[in-house]
Coordinates of C-alpha atoms in Angstrom, one line a residue:
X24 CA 0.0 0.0 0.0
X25 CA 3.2 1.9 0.3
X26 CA 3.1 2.9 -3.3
X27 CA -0.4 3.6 -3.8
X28 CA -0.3 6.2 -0.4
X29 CA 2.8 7.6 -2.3
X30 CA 1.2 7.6 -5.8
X31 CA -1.6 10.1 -4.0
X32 CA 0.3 12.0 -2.0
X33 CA 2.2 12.7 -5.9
X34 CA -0.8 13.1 -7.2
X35 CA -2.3 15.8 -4.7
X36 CA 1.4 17.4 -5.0
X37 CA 1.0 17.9 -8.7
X38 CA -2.7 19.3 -8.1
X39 CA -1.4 22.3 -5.8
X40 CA 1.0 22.7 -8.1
X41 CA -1.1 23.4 -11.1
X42 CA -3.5 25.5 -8.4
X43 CA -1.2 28.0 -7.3
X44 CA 0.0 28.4 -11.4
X45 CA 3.4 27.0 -10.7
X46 CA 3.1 24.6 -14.0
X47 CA 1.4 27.5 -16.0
X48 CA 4.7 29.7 -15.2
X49 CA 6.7 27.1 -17.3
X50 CA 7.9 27.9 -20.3
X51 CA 5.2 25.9 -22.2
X52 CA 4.7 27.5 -25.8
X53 CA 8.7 26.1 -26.2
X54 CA 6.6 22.4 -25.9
X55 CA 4.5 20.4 -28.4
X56 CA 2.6 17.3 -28.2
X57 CA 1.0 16.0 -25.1
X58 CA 3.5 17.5 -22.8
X59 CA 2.3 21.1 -24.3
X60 CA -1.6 19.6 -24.3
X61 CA -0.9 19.0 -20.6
X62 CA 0.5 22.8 -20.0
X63 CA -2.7 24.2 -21.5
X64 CA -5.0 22.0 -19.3
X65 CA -2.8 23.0 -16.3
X66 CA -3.3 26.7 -17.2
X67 CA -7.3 26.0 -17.0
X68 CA -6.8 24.8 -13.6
X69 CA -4.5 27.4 -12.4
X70 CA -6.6 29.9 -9.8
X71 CA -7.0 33.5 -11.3
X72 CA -5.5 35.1 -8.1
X73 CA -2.3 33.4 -9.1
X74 CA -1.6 34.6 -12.1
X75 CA -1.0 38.0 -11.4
X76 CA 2.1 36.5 -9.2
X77 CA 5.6 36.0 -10.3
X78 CA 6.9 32.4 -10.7
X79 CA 8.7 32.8 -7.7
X80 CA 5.7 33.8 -5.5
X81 CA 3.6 31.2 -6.9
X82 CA 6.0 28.9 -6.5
X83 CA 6.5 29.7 -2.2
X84 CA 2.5 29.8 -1.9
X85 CA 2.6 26.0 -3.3
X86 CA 5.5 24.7 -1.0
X87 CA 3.9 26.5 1.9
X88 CA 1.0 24.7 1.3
X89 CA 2.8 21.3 0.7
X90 CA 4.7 21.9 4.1
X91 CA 8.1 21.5 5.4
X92 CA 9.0 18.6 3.6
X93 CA 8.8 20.1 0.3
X94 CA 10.4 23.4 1.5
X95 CA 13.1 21.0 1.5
X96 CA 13.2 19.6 -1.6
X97 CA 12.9 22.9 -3.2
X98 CA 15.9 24.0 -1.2
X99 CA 17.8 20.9 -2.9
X100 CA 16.7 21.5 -5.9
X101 CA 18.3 24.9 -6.2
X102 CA 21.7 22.9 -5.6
X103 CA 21.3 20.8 -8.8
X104 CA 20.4 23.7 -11.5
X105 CA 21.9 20.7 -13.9
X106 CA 18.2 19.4 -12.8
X107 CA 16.0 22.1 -13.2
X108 CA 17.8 25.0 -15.2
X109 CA 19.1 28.5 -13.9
X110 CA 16.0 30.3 -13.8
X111 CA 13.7 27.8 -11.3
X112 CA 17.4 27.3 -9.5
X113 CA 17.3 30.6 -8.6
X114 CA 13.6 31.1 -7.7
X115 CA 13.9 28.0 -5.4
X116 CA 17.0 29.3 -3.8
X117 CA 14.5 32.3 -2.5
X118 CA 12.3 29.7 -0.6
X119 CA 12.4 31.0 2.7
X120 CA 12.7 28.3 5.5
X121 CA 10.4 29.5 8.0
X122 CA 7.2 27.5 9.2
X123 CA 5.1 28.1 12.2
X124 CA 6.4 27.2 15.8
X125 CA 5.4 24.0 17.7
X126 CA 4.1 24.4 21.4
X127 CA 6.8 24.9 24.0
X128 CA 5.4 21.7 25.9
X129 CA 6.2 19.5 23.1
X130 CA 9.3 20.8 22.4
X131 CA 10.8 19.9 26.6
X132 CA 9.0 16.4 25.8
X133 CA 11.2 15.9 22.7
X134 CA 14.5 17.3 25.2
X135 CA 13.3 15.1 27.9
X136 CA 13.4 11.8 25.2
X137 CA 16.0 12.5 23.8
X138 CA 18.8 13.3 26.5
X139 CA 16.5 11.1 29.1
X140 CA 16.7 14.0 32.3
X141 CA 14.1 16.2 33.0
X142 CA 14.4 19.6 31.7
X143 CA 14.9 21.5 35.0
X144 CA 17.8 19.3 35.6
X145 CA 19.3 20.3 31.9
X146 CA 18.4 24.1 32.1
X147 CA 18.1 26.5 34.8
X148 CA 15.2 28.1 32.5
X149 CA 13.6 27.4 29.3
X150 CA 12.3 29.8 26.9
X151 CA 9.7 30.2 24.3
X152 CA 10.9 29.2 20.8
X153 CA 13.0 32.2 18.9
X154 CA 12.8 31.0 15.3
X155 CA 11.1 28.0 13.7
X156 CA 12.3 26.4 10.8
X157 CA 11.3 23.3 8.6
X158 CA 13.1 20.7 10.3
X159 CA 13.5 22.0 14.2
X160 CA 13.3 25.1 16.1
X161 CA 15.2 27.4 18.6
X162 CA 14.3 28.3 21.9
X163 CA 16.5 30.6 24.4
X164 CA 17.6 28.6 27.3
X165 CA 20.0 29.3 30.4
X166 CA 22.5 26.7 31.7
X167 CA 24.0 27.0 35.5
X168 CA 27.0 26.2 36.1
X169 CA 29.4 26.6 39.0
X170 CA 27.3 29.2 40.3
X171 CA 27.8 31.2 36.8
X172 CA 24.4 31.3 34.3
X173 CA 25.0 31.7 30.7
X174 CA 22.3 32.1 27.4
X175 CA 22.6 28.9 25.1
X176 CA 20.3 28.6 22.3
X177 CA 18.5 25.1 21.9
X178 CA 17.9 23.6 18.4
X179 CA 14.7 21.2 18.4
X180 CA 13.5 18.7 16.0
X181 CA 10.2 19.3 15.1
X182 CA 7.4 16.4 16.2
X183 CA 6.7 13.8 13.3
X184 CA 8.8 15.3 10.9
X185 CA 10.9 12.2 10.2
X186 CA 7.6 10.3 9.3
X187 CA 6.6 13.4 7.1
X188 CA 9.5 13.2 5.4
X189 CA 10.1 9.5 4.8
X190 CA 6.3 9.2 3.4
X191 CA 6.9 12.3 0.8
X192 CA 10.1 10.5 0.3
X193 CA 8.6 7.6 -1.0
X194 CA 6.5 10.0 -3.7
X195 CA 10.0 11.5 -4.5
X196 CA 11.3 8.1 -5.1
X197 CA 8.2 7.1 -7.2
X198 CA 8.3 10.1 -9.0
X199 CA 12.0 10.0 -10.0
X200 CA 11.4 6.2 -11.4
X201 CA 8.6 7.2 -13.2
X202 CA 10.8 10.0 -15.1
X203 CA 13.1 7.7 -15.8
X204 CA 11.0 4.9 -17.4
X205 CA 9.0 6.6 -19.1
X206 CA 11.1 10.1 -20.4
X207 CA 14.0 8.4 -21.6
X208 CA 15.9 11.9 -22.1
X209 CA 16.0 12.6 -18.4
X210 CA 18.0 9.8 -17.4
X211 CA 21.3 11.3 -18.3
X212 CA 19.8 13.8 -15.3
X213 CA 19.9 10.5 -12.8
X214 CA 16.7 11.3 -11.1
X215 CA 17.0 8.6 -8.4
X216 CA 20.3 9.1 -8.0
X217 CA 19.4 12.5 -7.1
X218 CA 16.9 11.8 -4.8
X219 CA 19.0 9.3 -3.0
X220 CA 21.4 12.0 -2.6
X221 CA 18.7 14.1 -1.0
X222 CA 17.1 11.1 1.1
X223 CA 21.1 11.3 2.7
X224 CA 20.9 14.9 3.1
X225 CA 18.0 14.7 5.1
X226 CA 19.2 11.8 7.7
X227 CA 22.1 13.6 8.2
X228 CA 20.1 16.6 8.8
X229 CA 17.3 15.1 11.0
X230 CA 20.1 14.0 13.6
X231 CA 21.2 17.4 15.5
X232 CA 24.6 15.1 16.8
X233 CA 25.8 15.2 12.8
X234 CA 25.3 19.1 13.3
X235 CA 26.5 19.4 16.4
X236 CA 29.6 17.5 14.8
X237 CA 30.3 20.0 11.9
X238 CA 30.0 22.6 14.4
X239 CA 32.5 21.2 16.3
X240 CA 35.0 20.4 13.4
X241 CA 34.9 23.7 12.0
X242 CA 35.6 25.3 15.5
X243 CA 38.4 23.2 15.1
X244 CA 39.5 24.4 11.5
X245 CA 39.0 28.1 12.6
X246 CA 39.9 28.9 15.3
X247 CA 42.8 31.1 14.8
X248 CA 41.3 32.7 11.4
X249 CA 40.7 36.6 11.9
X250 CA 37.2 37.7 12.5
X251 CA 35.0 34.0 11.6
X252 CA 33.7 31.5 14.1
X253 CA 30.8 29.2 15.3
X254 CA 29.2 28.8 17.9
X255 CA 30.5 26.7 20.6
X256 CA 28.4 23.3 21.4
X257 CA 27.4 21.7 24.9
X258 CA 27.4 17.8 24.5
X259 CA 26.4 17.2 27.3
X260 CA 23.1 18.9 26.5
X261 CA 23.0 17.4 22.5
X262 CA 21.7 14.4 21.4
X263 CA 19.6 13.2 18.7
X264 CA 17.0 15.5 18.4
X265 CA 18.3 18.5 20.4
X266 CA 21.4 20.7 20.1
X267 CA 22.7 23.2 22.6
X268 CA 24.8 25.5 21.8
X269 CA 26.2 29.2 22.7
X270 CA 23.8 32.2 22.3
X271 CA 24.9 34.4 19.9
X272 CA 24.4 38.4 20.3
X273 CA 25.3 39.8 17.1
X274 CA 23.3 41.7 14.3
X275 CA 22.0 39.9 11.0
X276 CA 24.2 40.4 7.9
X277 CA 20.8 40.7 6.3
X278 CA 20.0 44.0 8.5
X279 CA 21.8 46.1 6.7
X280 CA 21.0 49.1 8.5
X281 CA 21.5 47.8 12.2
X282 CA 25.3 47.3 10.7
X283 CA 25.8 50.6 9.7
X284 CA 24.3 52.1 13.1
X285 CA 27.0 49.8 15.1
X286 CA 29.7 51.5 13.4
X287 CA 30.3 48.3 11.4
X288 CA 32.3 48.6 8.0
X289 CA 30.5 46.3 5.1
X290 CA 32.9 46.6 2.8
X291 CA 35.8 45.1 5.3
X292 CA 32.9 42.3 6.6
X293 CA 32.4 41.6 2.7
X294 CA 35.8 41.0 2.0
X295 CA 36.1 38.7 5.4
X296 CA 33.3 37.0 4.3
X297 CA 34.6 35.7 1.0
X298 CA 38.0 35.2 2.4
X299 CA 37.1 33.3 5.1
X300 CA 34.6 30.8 2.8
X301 CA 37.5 30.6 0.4
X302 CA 39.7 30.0 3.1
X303 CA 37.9 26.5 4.3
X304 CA 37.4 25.8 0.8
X305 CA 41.0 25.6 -0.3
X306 CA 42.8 25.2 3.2
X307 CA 40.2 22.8 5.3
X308 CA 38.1 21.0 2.4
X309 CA 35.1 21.5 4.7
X310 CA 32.9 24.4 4.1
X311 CA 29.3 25.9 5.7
X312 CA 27.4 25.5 2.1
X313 CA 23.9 27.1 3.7
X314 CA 25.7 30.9 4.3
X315 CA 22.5 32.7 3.2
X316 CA 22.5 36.5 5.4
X317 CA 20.0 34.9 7.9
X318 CA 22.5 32.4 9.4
X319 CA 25.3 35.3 9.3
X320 CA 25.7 37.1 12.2
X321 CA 27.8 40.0 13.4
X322 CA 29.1 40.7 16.8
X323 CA 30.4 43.7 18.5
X324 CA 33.7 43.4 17.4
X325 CA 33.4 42.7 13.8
X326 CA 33.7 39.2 14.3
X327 CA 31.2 37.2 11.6
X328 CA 29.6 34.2 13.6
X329 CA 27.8 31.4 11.2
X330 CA 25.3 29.2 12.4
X331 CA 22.8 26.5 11.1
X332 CA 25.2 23.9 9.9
X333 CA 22.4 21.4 8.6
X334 CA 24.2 21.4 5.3
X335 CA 28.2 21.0 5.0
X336 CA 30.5 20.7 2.0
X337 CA 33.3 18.7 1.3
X338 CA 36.3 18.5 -1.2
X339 CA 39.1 16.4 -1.8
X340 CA 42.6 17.5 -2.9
X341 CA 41.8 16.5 -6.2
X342 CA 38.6 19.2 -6.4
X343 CA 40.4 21.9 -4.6
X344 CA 43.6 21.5 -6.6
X345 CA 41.3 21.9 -9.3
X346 CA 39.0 24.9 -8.2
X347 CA 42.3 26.7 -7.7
X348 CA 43.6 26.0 -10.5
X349 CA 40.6 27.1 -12.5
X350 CA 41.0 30.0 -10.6
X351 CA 44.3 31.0 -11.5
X352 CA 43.9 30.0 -15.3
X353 CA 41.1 32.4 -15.7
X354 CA 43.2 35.5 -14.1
X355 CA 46.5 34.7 -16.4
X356 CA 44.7 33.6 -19.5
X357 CA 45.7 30.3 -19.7
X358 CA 42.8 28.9 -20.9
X359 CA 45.2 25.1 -22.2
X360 CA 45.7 24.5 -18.2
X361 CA 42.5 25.0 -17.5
X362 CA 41.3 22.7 -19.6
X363 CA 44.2 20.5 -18.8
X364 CA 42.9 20.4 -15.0
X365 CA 39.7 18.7 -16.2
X366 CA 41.0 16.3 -17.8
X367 CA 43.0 15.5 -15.2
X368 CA 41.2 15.5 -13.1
X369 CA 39.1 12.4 -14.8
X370 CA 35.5 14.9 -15.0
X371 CA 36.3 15.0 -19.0
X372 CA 35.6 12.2 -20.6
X373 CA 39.4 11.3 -22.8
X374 CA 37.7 10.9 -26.2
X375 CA 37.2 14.7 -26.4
X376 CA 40.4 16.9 -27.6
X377 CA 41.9 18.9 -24.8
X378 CA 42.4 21.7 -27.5
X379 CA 39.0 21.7 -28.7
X380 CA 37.6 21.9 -24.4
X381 CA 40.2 24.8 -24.2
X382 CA 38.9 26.7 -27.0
X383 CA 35.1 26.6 -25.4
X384 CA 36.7 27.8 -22.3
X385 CA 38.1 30.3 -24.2
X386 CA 35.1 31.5 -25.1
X387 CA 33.9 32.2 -21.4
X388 CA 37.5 34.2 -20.6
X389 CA 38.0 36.6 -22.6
X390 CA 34.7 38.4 -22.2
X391 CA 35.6 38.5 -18.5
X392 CA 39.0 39.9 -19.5
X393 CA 37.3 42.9 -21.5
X394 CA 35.3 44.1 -18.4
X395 CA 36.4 46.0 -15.1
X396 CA 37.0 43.2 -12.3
X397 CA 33.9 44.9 -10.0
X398 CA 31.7 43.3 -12.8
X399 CA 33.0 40.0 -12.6
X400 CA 30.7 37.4 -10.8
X401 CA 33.4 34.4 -9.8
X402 CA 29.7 32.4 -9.6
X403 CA 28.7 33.4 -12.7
X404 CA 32.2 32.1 -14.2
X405 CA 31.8 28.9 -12.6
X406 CA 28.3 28.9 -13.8
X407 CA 29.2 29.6 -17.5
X408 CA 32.0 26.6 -17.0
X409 CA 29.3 24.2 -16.0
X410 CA 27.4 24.7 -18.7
X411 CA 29.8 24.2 -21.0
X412 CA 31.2 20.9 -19.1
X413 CA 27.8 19.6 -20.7
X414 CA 28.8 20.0 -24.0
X415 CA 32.0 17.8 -23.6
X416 CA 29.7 15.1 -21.4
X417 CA 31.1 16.3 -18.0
X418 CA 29.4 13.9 -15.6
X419 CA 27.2 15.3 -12.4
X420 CA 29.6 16.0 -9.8
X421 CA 27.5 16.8 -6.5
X422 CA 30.2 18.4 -4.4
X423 CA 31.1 21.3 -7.5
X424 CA 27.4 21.4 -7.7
X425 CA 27.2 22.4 -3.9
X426 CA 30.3 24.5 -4.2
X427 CA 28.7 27.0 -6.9
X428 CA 25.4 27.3 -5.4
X429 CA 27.0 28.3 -1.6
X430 CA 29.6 30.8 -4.0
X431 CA 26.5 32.1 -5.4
X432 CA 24.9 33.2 -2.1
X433 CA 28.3 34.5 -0.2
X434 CA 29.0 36.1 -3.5
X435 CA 25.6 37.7 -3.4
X436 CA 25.7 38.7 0.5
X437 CA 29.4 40.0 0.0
X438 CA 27.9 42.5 -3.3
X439 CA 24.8 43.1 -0.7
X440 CA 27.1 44.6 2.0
X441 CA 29.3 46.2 -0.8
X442 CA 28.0 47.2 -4.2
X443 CA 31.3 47.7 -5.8
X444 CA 32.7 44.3 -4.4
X445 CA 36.1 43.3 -6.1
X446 CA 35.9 39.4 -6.4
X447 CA 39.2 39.0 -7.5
X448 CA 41.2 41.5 -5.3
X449 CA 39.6 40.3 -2.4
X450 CA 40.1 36.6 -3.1
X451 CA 43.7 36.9 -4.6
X452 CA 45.7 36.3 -1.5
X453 CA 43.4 33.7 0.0
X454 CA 44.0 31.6 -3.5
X455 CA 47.4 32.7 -4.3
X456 CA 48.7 31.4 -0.8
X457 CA 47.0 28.1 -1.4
X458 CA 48.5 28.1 -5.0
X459 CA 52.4 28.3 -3.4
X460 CA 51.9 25.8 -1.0
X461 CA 49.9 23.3 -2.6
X462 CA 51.1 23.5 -6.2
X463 CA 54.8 25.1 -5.5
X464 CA 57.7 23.6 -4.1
X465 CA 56.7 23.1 -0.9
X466 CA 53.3 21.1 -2.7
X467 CA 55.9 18.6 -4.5
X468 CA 57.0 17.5 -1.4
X469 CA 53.8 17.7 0.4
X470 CA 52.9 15.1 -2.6
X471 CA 55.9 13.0 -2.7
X472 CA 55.2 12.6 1.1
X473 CA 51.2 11.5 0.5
X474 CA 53.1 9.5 -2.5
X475 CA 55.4 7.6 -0.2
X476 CA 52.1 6.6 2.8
X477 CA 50.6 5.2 -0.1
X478 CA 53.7 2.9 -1.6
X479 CA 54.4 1.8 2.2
X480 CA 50.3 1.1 2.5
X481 CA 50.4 -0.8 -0.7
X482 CA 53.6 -2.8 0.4
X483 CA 51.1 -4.0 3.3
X484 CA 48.7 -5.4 1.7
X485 CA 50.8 -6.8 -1.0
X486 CA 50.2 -10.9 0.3
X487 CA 46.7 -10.6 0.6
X488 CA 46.2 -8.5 -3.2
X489 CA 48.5 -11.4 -4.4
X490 CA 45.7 -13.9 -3.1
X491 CA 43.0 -12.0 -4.1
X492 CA 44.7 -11.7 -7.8
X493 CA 44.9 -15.3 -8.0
X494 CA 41.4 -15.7 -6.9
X495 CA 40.4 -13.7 -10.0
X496 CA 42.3 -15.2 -12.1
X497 CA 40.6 -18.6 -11.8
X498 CA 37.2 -17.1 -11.8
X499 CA 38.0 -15.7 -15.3
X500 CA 38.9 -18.0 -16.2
X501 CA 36.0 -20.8 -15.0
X502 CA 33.8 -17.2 -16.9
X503 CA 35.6 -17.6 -20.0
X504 CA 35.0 -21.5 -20.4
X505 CA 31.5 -21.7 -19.1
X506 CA 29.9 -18.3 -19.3
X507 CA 28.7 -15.7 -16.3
X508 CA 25.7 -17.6 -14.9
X509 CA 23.4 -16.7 -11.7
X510 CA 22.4 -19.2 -9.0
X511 CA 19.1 -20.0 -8.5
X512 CA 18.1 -17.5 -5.9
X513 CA 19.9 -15.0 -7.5
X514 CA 18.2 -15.4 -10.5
X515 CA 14.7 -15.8 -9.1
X516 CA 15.3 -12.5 -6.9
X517 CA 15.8 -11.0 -9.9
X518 CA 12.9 -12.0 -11.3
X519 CA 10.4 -11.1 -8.3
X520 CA 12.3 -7.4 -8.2
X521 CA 11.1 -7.1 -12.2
X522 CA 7.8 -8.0 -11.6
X523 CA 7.4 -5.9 -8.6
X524 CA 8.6 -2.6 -10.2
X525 CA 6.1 -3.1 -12.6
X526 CA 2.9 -4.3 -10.8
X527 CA 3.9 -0.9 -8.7
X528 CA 4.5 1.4 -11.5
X529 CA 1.4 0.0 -13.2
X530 CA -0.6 0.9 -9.6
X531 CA 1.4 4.5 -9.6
X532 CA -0.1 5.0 -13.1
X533 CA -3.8 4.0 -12.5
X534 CA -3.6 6.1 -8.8
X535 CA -2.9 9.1 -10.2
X536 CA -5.0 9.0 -13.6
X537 CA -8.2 7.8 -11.5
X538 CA -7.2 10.8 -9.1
X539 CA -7.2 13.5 -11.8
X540 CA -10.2 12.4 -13.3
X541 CA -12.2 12.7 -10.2
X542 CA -10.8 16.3 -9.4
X543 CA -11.5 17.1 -12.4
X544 CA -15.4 15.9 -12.3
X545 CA -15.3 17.8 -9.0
X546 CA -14.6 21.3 -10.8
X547 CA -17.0 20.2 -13.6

C-alpha cells in the first residue's frame, strides 16, 4: 500500500502545483505534443488570483502549502540547477525556510526523550521558541554552572517530521522512477540518484549530533582565522533530536541598517566574508554551504559568527587542486591548463580533444577579461563553466554542484554589504597562498610525502592482493570456459524485483489518472 499512499500523496502534489500556477509559469509554448496539451489544461486549472504573481511567489504559496518537507526539496533542488535549469534554481533558492512554531510543551518532551533528564535538571530556565524552521526550532535557554548562568540557544527537532518526510520521500522516489521509465531523455539527469542523494541529506540533517559535529569540526578548523567563528556546542546537552549550543548576540548580515548604526564597516565584513569561505574551501576542504545572510551574524567586534550547519560541503585535494587552478587559469589567460585540469582530473571524458575543451573555455575568458573586475561574478564564471562541461559530457559532480550554489549566495551577501565588491582582489591572497603551497615547491614535497604513505600502505597489503589476484584469475577463467551464470536465488530474486517494479508502477499510473479524473469531475 506503500506505493499507492505515495502515488496520492504525488498526485495531490501535482494538483497544488497546477492550483497556485506554478506549471502555468513554465515555459510551455517552447513544448508540443501531449507535454504542451498537458501545460494548457494546467493553465485551465490554475486559480485567477495566481496569475498576477511571479513564478517565484507562486511557487513559495505552493511549498507553503505542501509543508516542510517540500520546503526542503525545493531548497535541494536549487543545488542541482543541472536538474531544473538556472532560472527555477534561482527562484527556489528564495524559498524562505520559515514555518510556524510547535508548542513549547512539546518541544521539553522531545529534550526530555532525547537526552533522558528532565528539563529542570538540563536548564536552569527554558524559553519560548525564537525562530522556527522546517526541520527544528530554537528556543533561548539558560545553563547553571558553577554558580555562573550563561544564554545557550537550543535547536529542536520538530514532532513527526521524520515520518513526514520519509512518506513524501517515497512520492519523490516514485516520481523519480517514473521520469526515468518513461522520459527516456532525463535519465542522463539521474533522477534517483538524485533523490537518494537528498534522502542522505536529510538523515544527516534530521540528527542534530551530525550538526553538532560540523560545528565542532569547523571550530576546530577556525579557530585562529581573523574575525569568523561558530558557535560553541554543549554535548552534554546534544543528542539526537536537540542541540545546545552558545547564544549568539550579534546583528543579521541581512540588516543592513543595524550594521551601519554599530559602526560596522560592510565593505571590510564583505571581504572577510569571502575570504574566510574561500579560506575553508581551499585550506580545510570543509565548508558551511547554507551561508545565506540569515545564518550570518555580526558581533560587536566585527567578528562574523555562522550558524545552522544542517548542510556541510566537502572537497578532496583533487577538487580543490582543481578549483584553484581554474581560478588561477582564468586571471592569467591560460585557458590550455584549464582545460588541462579537467581532464586531469578524470571529470572529461578522454575521447574529447583537450584543444578543442580549451577553445570553449576560451570562449567564457576573454569576455571577462574585457570588463572591469567589479563586474566580474566568480559564480557566474563557474556557472558559465558548468554549462559548458555539458557539451563535452562532464558527468554530475554533487560536491562542485554544492560549491557553486553556496559561492552564489556569499558572493551575493558579499555585493549586498558592498556594491562595488572586487571578487578578485579580495580573493587573490586567500587563493594565491594556497597556490604556493599546494602547487609550488613546498606542494611537491607535500605530494611525494602522500606518495610515499601510499607505496608503504600498498607494500602491506601486498600478500593478501597477491591472493586475491589469484582468486580472480581462476574465476575468469572458469567465466571464459563456461559463461557468467546466476544461482538459483539469484536469479529468481531477480525476477520477483522485475515483476514488482512493474505491478507498482502500473498501480502508480492507475492512482494518479483515476485521481485526476475525479478532481477534475469535482470542478466540472
Amino acid at each position: 500500500m506503500s506505493s499507492v499512499g505515495a502515488a496520492f500523496r504525488l498526485a495531490r502534489a501535482g494538483w497544488v502545483l497546477v492550483r497556485e500556477g506554478v506549471v502555468a509559469a513554465l515555459p510551455g509554448e517552447e513544448l508540443s505534443g501531449m507535454p504542451k496539451f498537458g501545460w494548457r489544461v494546467a493553465r485551465l486549472f490554475t486559480r485567477r488570483r495566481a496569475l498576477s504573481y511571479q513564478r517565484g511567489d507562486r511557487l513559495a504559496r505552493a511549498v507553503v502549502r505542501l509543508g516542510p518537507s517540500y520546503v526542503k526539496l525545493g531548497q535541494f533542488l536549487a543545488t542541482r540547477p543541472d536538474v531544473v535549469g538556472n532560472d527555477m534554481a534561482l527562484d527556489l533558492a528564495l524559498l524562505q525556510d520559515k514555518m510556524h512554531t510547535f508548542p513549547k510543551a512539546e518541544a521539553v518532551h522531545a529534550i526530555e526523550a532525547s537526552l533522558g533528564r528532565r528539563i529542570d535538571d538540563l536548564y536552569a530556565s527554558f524559553g519560548d521558541p525564537v525562530a522556527a524552521a522546517s526541520i527544528a526550532q530554537v528556543h533561548g535557554a539558560d545553563v547553571a554552572c558553577e554558580g555562573t548562568t550563561s544564554r545557550v540557544a537550543v535547536k529542536v527537532i520538530r514532532p513527526g517530521v521524520r515520518r513526514r518526510f520519509f512518506q513524501d520521500l517515497e512520492s519523490y522516489f516514485l516520481a523519480a522512477h517514473l521520469q526515468e521509465r518513461y522520459i527516456p531523455s532525463s535519465r542522463r539527469l539521474r533522477p534517483v540518484e538524485v533523490t537518494q542523494t537528498l534522502a542522505q541529506t536529510t538523515k544527516v540533517e534530521m540528527d542534530l549530533r551530525l550538526e553538532a559535529a560540523a560545528l565542532s569540526e569547523l571550530g576546530e578548523n577556525t579557530k585562529d582565522d581573523p574575525g569568523f567563528r561558530v558557535p560553541a556546542v554543549d554535548w552534554e546537552r546534544t543528542g539526537r533530536d536537540v542541540l545546545t549550543m552558545e547564544w549568539i548576540d550579534g546583528i543579521k548580515m541581512n540588516d543592513l541598517a543595524g550594521l551601519a548604526a554599530a559602526g560596522h564597516d560592510l565593505k571590510a565584513i564583505a571581504a572577510n566574508l569571502i575570504q574566510s569561505f574561500l579560506r575553508h574551501t581551499l585550506r580545510d576542504g570543509f565548508f558551511h554551504a547554507d551561508m545565506h545572510p540569515g545564518n550570518l551574524f555580526v558581533e560587536a567586534s566585527g567578528t562574523i559568527v555562522a550558524v545552522d550547519l544542517g548542510i556541510a560541503g566537502r572537497l578532496g585535494k583533487k577538487e580543490r587542486r582543481f578549483l584553484a587552478e581554474i581560478l588561477y587559469g582564468f586571471i592569467v589567460r591560460d585557458y590550455l591548463r584549464v582545460a588541462e585540469v579537467h581532464f586531469e582530473a578524470g571529470y572529461v571524458p578522454r575521447q574529447h580533444n583537450v584543444s578543442a575543451f580549451a577553445q570553449a573555455i576560451r570562449a567564457i575568458g576573454e569576455p571577462i577579461h574585457g570588463q572591469s573586475a567589479e563586474t566580474i561574478s566568480m559564480a557566474k564564471l563557474l556557472t558559465l563553466l558548468f554549462e559548458v562541461t555539458e557539451l563535452f559530457d562532464m558527468a554530475t559532480r554533487p560536491e562542485l554542484i554544492l560549491l557553486q550554489k553556496t559561492m552564489v549566495v556569499v558572493e551575493g551577501v558579499a555585493r549586498t554589504l558592498d556594491p562595488a565588491f572586487n571578487m578578485w582582489k579580495t580573493a587573490e591572497p586567500v587563493v594565491g597562498d594556497w597556490i604556493a603551497g599546494n602547487l609550488g615547491p613546498r606542494g611537491l614535497l607535500t605530494d611525494a610525502r602522500d606518495g610515499a604513505k601510499a607505496l608503504l600502505a600498498l607494500a602491506r597489503q601486498a600478500p593478501d592482493l597477491a591472493v586475491r589476484t589469484d582468486r580472480l584469475s581462476r574465476e575468469i577463467d572458469l567465466m571464459a570456459e563456461k559463461g557468467l551464470r546466476f544461482d538459483e536465488a539469484t536469479a529468481r530474486a531477480i525476477g520477483k524485483a522485475e515483476a514488482r517494479h512493474t505491478r507498482s508502477g502500473r498501480v502508480a499510473l492507475w492512482v494518479i489518472a483515476l485521481t485526476l479524473i475525479y478532481i477534475a469531475w469535482k470542478l466540472l
